[in-house]
Coordinates of C-alpha atoms in Angstrom, one line a residue:
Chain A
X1 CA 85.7 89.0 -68.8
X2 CA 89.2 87.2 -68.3
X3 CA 89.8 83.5 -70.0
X4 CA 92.0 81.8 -66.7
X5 CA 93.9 78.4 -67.7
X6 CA 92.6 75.7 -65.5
X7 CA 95.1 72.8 -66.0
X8 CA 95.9 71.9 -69.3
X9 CA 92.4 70.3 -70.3
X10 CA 90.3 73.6 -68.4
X11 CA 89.6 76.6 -69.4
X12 CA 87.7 79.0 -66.4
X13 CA 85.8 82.2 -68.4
X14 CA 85.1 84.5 -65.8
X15 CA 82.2 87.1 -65.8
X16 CA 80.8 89.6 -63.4
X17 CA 78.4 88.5 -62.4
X18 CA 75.3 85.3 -62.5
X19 CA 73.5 87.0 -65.1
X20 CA 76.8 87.1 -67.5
X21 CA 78.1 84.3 -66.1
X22 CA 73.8 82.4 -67.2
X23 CA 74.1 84.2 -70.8
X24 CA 77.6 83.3 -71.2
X25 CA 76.9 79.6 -70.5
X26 CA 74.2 79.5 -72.8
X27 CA 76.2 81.0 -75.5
X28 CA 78.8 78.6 -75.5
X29 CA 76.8 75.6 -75.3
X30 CA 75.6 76.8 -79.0
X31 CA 78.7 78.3 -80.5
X32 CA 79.3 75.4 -82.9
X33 CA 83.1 76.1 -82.7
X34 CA 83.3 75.8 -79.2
X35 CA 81.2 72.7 -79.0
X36 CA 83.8 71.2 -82.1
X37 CA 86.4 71.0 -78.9
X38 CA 84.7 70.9 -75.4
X39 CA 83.7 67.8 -73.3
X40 CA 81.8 69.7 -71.2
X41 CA 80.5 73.5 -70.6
X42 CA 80.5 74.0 -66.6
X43 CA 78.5 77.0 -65.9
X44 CA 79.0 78.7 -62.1
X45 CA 77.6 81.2 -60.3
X46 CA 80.3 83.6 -61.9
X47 CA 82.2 81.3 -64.6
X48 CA 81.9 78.7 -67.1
X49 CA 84.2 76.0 -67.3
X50 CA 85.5 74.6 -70.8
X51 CA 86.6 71.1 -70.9
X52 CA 88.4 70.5 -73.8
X53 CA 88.3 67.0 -75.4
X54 CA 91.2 64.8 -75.3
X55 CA 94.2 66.1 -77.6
X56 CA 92.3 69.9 -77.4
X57 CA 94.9 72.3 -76.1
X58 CA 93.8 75.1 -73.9
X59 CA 95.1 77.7 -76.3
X60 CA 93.5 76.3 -79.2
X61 CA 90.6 76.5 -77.2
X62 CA 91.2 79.7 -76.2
X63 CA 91.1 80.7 -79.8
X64 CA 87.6 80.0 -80.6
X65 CA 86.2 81.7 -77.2
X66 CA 84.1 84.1 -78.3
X67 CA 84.8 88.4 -77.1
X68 CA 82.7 89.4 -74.2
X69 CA 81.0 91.5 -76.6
X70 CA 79.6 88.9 -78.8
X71 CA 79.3 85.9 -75.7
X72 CA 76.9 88.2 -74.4
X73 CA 75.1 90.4 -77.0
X74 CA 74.1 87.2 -78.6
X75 CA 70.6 87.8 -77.8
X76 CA 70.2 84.2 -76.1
X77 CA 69.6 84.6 -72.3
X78 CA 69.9 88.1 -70.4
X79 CA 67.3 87.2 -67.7
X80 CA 64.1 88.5 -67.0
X81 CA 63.3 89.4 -69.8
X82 CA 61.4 85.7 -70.7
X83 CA 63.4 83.7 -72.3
X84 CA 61.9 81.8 -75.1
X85 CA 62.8 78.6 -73.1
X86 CA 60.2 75.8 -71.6
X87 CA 58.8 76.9 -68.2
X88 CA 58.1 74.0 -65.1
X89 CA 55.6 75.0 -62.8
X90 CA 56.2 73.4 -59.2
X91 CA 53.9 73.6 -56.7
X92 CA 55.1 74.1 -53.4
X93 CA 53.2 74.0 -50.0
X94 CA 55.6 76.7 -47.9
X95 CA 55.7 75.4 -44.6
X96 CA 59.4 75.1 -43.8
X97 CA 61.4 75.1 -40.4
X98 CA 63.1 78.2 -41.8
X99 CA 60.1 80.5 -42.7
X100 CA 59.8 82.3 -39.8
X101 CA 63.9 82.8 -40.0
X102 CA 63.3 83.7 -43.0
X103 CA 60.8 86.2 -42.3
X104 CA 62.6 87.4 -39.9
X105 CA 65.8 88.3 -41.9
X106 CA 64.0 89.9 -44.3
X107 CA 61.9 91.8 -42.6
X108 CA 59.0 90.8 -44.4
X109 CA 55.7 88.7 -43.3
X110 CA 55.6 84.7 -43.7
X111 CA 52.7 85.8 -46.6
X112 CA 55.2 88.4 -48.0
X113 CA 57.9 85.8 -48.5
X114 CA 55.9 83.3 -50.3
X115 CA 54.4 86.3 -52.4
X116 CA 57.8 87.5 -53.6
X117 CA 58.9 83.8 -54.0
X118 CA 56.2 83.2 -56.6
X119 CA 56.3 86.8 -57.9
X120 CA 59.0 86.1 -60.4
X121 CA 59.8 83.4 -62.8
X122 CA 63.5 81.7 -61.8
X123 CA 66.0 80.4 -64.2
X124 CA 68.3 77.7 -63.9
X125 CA 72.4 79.1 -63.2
X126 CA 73.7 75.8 -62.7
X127 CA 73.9 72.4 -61.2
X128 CA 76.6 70.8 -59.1
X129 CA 75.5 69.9 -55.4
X130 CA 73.7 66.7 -56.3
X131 CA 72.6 65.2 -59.8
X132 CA 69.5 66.9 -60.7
X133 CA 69.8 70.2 -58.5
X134 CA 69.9 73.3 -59.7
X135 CA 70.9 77.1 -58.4
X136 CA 67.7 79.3 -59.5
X137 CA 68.4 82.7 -60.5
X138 CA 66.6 85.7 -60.6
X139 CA 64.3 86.2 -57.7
X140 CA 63.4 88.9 -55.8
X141 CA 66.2 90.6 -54.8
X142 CA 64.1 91.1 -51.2
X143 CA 65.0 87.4 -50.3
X144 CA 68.4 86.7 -50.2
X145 CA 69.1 85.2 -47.1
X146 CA 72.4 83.5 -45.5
X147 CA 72.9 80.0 -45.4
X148 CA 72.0 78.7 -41.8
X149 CA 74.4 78.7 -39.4
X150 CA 74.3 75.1 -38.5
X151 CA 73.8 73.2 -41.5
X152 CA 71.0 70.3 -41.2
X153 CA 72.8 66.8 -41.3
X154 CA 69.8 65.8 -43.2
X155 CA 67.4 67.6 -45.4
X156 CA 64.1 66.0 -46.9
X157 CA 63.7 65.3 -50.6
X158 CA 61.4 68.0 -52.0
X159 CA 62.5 70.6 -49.9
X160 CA 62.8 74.2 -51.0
X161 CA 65.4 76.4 -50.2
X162 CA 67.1 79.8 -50.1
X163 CA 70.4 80.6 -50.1
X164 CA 71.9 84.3 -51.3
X165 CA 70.7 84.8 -54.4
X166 CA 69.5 81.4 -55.2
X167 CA 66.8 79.2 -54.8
X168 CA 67.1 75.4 -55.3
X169 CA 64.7 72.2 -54.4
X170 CA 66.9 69.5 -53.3
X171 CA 66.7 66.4 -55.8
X172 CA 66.7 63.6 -52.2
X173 CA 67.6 63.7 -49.1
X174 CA 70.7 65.0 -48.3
X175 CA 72.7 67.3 -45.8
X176 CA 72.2 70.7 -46.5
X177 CA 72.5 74.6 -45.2
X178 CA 69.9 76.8 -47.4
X179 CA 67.3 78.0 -45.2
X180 CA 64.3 75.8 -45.6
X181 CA 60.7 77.7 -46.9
X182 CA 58.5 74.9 -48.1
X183 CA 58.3 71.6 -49.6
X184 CA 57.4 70.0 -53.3
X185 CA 56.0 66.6 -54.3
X186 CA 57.5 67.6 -57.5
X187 CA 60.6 64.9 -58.8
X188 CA 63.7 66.5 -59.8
X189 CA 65.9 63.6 -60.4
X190 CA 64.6 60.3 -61.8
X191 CA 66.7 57.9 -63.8
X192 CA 64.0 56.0 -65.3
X193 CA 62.7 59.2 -66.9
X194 CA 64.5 60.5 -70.1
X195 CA 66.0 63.4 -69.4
X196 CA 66.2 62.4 -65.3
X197 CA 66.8 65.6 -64.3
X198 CA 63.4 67.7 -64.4
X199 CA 65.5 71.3 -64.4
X200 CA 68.2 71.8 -67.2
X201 CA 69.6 75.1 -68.2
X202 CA 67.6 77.4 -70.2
X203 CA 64.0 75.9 -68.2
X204 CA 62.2 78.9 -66.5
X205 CA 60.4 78.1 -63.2
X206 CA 57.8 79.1 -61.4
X207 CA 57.1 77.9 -58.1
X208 CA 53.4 78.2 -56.8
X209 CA 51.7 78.1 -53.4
X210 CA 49.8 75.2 -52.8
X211 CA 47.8 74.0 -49.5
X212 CA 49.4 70.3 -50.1
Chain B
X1 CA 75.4 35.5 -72.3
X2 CA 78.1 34.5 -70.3
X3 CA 78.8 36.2 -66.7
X4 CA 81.3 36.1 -64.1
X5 CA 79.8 35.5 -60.4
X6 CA 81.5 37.3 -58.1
X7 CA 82.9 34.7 -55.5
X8 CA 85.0 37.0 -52.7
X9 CA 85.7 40.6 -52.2
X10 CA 88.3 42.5 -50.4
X11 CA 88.5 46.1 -50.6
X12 CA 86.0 48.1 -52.7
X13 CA 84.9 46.5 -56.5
X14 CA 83.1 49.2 -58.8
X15 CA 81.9 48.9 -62.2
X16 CA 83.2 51.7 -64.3
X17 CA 84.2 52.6 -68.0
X18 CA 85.0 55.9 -69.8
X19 CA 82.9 57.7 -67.7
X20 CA 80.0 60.2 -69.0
X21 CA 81.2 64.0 -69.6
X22 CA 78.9 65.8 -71.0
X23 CA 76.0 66.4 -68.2
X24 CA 77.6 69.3 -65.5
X25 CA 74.9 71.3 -66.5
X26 CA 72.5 69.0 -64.7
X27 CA 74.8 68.3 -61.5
X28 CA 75.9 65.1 -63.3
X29 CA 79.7 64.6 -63.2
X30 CA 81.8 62.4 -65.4
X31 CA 83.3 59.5 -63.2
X32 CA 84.9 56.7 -64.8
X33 CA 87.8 54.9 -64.5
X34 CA 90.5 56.5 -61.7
X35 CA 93.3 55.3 -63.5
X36 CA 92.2 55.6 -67.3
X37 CA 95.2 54.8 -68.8
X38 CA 95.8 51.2 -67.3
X39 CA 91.6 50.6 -67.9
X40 CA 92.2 51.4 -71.6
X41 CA 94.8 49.2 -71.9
X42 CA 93.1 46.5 -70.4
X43 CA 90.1 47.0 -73.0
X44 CA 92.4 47.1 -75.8
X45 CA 93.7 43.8 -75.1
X46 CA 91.4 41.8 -74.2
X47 CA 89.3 43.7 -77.7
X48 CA 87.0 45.5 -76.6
X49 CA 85.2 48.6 -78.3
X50 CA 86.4 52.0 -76.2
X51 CA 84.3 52.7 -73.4
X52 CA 83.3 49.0 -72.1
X53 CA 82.9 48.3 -68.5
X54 CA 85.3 46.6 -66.5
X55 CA 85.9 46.4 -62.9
X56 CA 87.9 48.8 -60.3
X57 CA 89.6 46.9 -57.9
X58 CA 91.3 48.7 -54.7
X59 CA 93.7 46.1 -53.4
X60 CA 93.0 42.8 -54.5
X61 CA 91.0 40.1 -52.6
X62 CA 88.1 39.8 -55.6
X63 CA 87.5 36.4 -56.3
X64 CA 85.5 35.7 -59.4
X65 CA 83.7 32.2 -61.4
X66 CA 83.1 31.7 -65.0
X67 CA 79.8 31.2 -66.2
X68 CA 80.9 30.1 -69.5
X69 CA 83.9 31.1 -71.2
X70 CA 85.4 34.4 -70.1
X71 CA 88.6 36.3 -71.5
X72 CA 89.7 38.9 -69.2
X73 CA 93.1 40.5 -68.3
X74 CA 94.2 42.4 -65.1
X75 CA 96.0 45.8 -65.6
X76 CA 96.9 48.5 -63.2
X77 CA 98.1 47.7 -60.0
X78 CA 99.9 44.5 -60.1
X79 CA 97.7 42.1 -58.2
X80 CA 99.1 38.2 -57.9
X81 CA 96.7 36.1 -60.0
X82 CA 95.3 32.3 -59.7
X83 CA 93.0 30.5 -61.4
X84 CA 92.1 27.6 -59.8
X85 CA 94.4 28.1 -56.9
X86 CA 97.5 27.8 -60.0
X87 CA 99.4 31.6 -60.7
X88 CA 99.5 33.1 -64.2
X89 CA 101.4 36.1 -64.8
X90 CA 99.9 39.9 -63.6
X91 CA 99.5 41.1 -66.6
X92 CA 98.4 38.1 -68.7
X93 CA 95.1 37.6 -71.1
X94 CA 93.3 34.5 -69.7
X95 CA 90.6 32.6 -70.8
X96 CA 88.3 31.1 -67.5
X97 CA 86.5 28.0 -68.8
X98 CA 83.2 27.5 -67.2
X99 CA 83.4 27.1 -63.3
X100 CA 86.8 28.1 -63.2
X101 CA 87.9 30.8 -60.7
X102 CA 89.9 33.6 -60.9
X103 CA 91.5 35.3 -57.7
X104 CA 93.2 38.6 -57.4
X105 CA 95.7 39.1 -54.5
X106 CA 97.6 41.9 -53.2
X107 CA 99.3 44.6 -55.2
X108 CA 102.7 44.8 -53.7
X109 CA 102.4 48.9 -55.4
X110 CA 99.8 50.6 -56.4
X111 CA 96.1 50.8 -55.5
X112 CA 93.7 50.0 -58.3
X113 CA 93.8 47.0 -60.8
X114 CA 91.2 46.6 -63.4
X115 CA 89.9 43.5 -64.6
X116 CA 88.7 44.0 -68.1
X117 CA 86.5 41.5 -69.7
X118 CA 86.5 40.6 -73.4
X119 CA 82.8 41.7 -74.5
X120 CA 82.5 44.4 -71.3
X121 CA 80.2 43.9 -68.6
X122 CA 76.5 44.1 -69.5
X123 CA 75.2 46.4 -67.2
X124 CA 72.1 49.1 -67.8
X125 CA 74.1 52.3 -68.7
X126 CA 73.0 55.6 -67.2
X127 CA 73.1 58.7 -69.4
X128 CA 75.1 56.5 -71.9
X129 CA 77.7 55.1 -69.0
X130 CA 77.9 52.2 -66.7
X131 CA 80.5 54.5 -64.3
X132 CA 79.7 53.8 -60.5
X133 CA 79.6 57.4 -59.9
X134 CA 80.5 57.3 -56.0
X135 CA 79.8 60.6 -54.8
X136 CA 76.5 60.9 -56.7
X137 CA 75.2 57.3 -56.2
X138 CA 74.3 57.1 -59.7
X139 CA 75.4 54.0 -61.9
X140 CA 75.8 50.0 -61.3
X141 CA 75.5 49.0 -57.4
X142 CA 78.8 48.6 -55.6
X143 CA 80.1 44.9 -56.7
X144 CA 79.4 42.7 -53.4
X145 CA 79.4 38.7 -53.2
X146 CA 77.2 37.0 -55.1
X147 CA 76.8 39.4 -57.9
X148 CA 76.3 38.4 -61.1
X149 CA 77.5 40.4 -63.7
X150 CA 76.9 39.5 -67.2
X151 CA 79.2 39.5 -69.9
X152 CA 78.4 41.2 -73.4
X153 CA 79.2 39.7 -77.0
X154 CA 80.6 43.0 -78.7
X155 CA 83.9 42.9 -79.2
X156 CA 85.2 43.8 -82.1
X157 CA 89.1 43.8 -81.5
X158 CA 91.5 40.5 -81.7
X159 CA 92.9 39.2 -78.9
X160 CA 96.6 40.0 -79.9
X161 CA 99.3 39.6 -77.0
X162 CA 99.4 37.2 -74.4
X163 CA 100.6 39.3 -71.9
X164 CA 101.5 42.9 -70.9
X165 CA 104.8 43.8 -68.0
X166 CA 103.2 44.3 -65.4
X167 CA 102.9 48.2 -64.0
X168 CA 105.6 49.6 -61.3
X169 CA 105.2 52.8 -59.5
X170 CA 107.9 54.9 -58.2
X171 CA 108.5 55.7 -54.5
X172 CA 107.3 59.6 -54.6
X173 CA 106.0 60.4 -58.1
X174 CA 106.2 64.0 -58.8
X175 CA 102.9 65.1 -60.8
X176 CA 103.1 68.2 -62.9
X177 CA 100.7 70.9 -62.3
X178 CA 99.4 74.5 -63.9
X179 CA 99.4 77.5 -61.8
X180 CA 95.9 78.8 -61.0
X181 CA 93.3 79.8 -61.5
X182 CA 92.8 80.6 -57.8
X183 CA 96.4 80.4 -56.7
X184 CA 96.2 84.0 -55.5
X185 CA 93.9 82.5 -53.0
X186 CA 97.4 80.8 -50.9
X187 CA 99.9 83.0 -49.5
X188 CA 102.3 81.2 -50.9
X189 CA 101.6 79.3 -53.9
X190 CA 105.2 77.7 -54.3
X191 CA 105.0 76.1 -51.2
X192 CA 102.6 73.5 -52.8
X193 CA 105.8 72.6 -54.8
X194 CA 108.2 73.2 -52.4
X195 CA 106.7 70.4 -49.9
X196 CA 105.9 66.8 -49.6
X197 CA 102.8 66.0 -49.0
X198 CA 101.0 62.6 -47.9
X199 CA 98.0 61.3 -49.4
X200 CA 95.5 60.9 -46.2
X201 CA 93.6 58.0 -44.7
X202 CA 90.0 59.6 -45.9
X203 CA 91.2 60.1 -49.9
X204 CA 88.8 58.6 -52.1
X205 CA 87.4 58.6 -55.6
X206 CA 86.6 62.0 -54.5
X207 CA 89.7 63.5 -53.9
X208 CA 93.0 62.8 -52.4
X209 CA 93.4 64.2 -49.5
X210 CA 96.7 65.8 -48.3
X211 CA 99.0 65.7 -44.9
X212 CA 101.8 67.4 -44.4
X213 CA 102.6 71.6 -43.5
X214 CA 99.0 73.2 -44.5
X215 CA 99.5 75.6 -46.9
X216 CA 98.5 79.8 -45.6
X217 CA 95.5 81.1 -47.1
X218 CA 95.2 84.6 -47.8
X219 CA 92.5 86.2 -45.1
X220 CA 89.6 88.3 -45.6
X221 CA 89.4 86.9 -49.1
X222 CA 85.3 85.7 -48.4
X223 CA 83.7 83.3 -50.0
X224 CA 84.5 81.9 -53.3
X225 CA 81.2 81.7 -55.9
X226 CA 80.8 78.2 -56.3
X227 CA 82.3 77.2 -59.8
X228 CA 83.0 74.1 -61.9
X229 CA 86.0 71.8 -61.1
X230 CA 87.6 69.2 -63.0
X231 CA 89.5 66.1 -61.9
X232 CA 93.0 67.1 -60.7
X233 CA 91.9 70.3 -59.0
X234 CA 94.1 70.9 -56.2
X235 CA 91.2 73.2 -54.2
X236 CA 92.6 75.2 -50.9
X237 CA 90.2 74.5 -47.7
X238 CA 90.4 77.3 -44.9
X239 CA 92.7 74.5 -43.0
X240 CA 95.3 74.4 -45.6
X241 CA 95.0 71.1 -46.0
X242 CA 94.9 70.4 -49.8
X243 CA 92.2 68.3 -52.1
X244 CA 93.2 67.0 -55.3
X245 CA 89.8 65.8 -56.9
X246 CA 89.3 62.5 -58.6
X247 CA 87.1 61.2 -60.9
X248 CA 83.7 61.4 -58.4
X249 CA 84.3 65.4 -57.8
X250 CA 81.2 67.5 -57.1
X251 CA 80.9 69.5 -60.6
X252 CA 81.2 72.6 -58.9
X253 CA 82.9 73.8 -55.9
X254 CA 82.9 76.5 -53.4
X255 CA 86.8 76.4 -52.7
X256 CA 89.7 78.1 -54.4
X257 CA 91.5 75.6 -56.9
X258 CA 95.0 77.1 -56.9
X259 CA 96.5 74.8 -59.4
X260 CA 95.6 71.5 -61.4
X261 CA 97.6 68.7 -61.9
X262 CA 98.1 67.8 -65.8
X263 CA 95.6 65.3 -67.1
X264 CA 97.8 62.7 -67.9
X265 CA 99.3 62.2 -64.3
X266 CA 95.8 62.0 -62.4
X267 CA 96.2 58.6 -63.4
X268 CA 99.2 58.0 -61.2
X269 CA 97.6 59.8 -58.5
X270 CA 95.0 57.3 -58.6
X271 CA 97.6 54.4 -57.8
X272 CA 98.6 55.9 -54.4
X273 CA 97.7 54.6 -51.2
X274 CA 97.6 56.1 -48.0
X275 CA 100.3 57.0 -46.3
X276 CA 102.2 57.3 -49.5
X277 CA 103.9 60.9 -50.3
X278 CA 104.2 62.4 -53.6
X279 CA 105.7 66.0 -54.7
X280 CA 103.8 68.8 -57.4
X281 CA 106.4 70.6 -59.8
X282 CA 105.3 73.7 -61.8
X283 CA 104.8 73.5 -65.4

C-alpha cells in the first residue's frame, strides 16, 4: 500500500489490486476518524481517493489512514466470500451485438457465457462513467474481455456489458466501448427514487437470464 | 414568492451553489460553482445561508425582470450592469422593484460572473444541491429565455455593504500545483512548469484544455486503472495535450494525473477564457 499526495485537498491510497483496492474503500468509508475529515471517499479500480474537507491538510489526513494491515484485515469486504450486504437481482435477456465476439474471445459457447455470467454473485468496485453506473467485480475470471475496438457512439440504456474484469449495465444511453452481452429493463439511475442510483457499494448482484 | 424572469441570454446561464460532494461512490460528482470564491462572496452579501443558488454567467448578455422585489449583487467577472437601461456600479447590492430589469454586459476580464440573489433561487435540489451538473446532466435545466426562476425567503444574513471593488485578473496568472501522483507518467514533468500554455477553444466546466508544446509521455507505460479525480487534476492524454478538470469532472478517470493545481487557485482558472495563457509553478 503507498499513501500518494494528490494536490493539497487529495489524498490517492494505492492497493494491489480491485479486491484491496473494494475492501479498502469500504473500510474507510466506516473509520469514524477518517470520515471526521473527508468530503468524499473515491474508490478505483486500484485506489481510493480521500477528499479532505475544507481547512483538512493532507498530512493530517494522512495521519488518521489506517496501516494496510488493519484497512484490510478489518473483516468488512474481501469478496466472494458473501458479504453480509443487500443483494439486487437483475434480470437480463442476453442478446447483445457482442455475444458472439464475446464467445469468440473466450472460447466458450454463447450458453457458456451467460452461464458463467450468472454463476457468480458481482460486487460493486466503483462508479464514475455516468451517475448511477457501477464497475462490477468479481466474476468469472473466464470472461474478461477487451473493450471493442471501435467504441459504439451510442449505446442503449439497459445494456449489459463486459470490459476486463468488470461488468457494468449502463444507467442511459450513452457512448460506450464494453462489449455488449444482453440487455436489462432494470433502472439504475432514477432521481425521483430515494437513493437514485439502484447500485451503491457494498450491494451484491446477481444478474439472471431471462427470455424478455 | 418572488422570481426573476429571465428576459435575454448570451452565453451559457447555469444554476449552481456549493455543489454536492459526498456521492463518487455512485458516479455522482460534486459540481458547483467554477469560481467558488467570487459565488460565496456574492451569497454573503446579499445574506444568504452558505450553499444557496445563484446563477453562473459566462460573459454577460443575461437580461433578467423582477417579479416583486429582488436584492441581488453580481460578483466574479466584472460584467457592466443596468437596471432599466441606467448603470450601477459591478460590484454593487441592488434591489429590482417589481418589473424592473436588470442587464449584465460584457466582462472586459474574466469569464464567469455570478448573480447572487438575496433568499437563493428556489429550485428542487438533487441529492441536497441545485448544481447544474454539466457533464452528468443532473440538476436545474440550463437557464434559457423565459425561465422563471423563483426566489426563496431564507435569508438569514443582513444586507451590510453597498458595494464590493469589482474583481481584476492578471494577464498570465501563475497557479501553484503539487507534484504527482502520476507525474512519472511524463517524460519530463518540469516541462509542465517550464512552459506557457493556452487554455483551448473546447475548455469547459469539464476541464481546461491546454495548447501549447505537448508534454512527452513515457511509452509502453499501458493503461492506467481508472481512478478518482478531483477538480484541478492536470491528467496527461497520449497527445500531450494537458486537461485540468473543473468542477463537472468525470469522478474517475482512465488517464495519468501528473500534478494538481492547489485548491484555492482553480478558482482563477475558472476566470480564463480562451485563448488566454497562464503558467503552473511547483509547490
Amino acid at each position: 500500500m503507498r499513501l500518494l499526495p494528490y494536490g493539497d485537498r487529495g489524498l490517492l491510497v494505492e492497493l494491489a489490486d480491485t479486491a484491496a483496492a473494494v475492501s479498502a474503500a469500504a473500510a474507510l468509508r466506516t473509520d469514524t476518524a477518517v470520515a471526521e475529515l473527508v468530503a468524499d471517499v473515491v474508490p478505483g479500480a486500484r485506489t481510493v481517493l480521500l477528499v479532505a474537507r475544507p481547512g483538512v491538510s493532507v498530512d493530517r489526513l494522512r495521519t488518521v489512514v489506517p496501516d494496510e494491515k488493519h484497512l484490510l484485515g478489518a473483516g468488512n469486504g474481501a469478496f466472494g466470500q458473501g458479504l453480509p450486504g443487500p443483494e439486487v437481482i437483475i434480470p437480463v435477456v442476453y442478446d447483445g451485438p457482442d455475444l458472439a465476439a464475446v464467445a469468440e474471445l473466450t472460447g466458450l459457447s454463447a450458453e457458456e457465457v451467460v452461464a458463467a455470467h450468472t454463476a457468480t454473485s458481482w460486487q460493486v468496485a466503483f462508479g464514475g462513467f455516468a451517475p448511477g453506473f457501477a464497475y462490477l467485480v468479481g466474476g468469472d475470471p473466464r470472461l474478461r474481455v477487451p473493450r471493442r475496438d471501435q467504441p459504439r457512439t451510442t449505446v442503449p440504456a439497459g445494456s449489459v456489458g463486459l470490459a476486463g474484469e468488470f461488468s457494468g449495465v449502463y444507467p442511459r444511453a450513452s457512448p460506450g466501448g464494453w462489449q455488449l452481452i444482453g440487455r436489462t429493463d432494470a433502472v439504475l439511475w432514477d432521481i425521483e427514487r430515494d437513493p437514485p442510483a439502484l447500485l451503491a457499494a457494498g450491494i451484491t448482484v446477481r444478474f439472471e437470464a431471462s427470455e424478455r | 414568492m418572488s422570481a426573476l424572469l429571465v428576459r435575454a441570454v448570451g452565453g451559457p446561464v447555469l444554476v449552481q451553489d456549493a455543489g454536492r460532494p459526498g456521492h463518487a461512490a455512485i458516479g455522482v460528482g460534486s459540481a458547483g460553482a467554477a469560481d467558488r470564491a467570487s459565488y460565496t462572496l456574492g451569497g454573503r452579501l446579499v445574506g444568504n445561508e452558505p450553499g444557496a443558488a445563484a446563477l453562473e454567467v459566462v460573459l454577460g448578455g443575461l437580461e433578467v425582470e423582477a417579479d416583486g422585489h429582488v436584492t441581488v449583487c453580481v460578483t466574479g467577472a466584472p460584467a457592466p450592469l443596468e437596471v432599466e437601461g441606467r448603470p450601477e456600479p459591478s460590484g454593487a447590492v441592488l434591489t429590482l422593484r417589481p418589473g424592473q430589469r436588470l442587464r449584465l454586459g460584457t466582462p472586459a476580464s474574466g469569464l464567469r460572473s455570478y448573480l447572487s440573489v438575496r433568499g437563493g433561487l428556489e429550485l428542487p435540489p438533487l441529492l441536497g444541491s441545485r448544481a447544474r451538473d454539466t457533464l452528468a446532466g443532473l440538476g436545474p435545466e440550463p437557464v434559457r429565455v423565459g425561465a422563471v426562476l423563483p426566489v426563496g425567503t431564507r435569508a438569514p444574513g443582513e444586507v451590510l455593504v453597498d458595494a464590493v471593488p469589482p474583481s481584476r485578473y492578471d494577464a498570465v496568472p501563475v497557479v501553484r500545483v503539487v507534484r504527482g501522483p502520476r507525474d512519472d507518467w511524463a517524460a519530463d514533468p518540469d516541462a509542465l512548469v517550464a512552459r506557457t500554455w493556452r487554455v483551448g477553444g473546447a475548455s469547459d466546466r469539464v476541464g481546461l484544455r491546454l495548447e501549447g508544446d505537448p508534454l512527452g509521455v513515457v511509452p509502453g507505460k499501458g493503461e492506467l486503472p481508472s481512478e478518482g479525480a478531483l477538480r484541478g487534476a492536470v491528467q496527461l492524454p497520449p497527445d500531450g495535450h494537458p486537461v485540468v478538470f473543473g468542477p463537472d469532472h468525470p469522478v474517475t478517470g482512465g488517464y495519468p494525473v501528473i500534478a494538481v493545481v492547489v485548491d484555492a487557485d482553480t478558482d482563477r482558472l475558472a476566470q480564463l477564457r480562451p485563448g488566454e495563457e497562464l503558467r503552473f509553478r511547483w509547490v
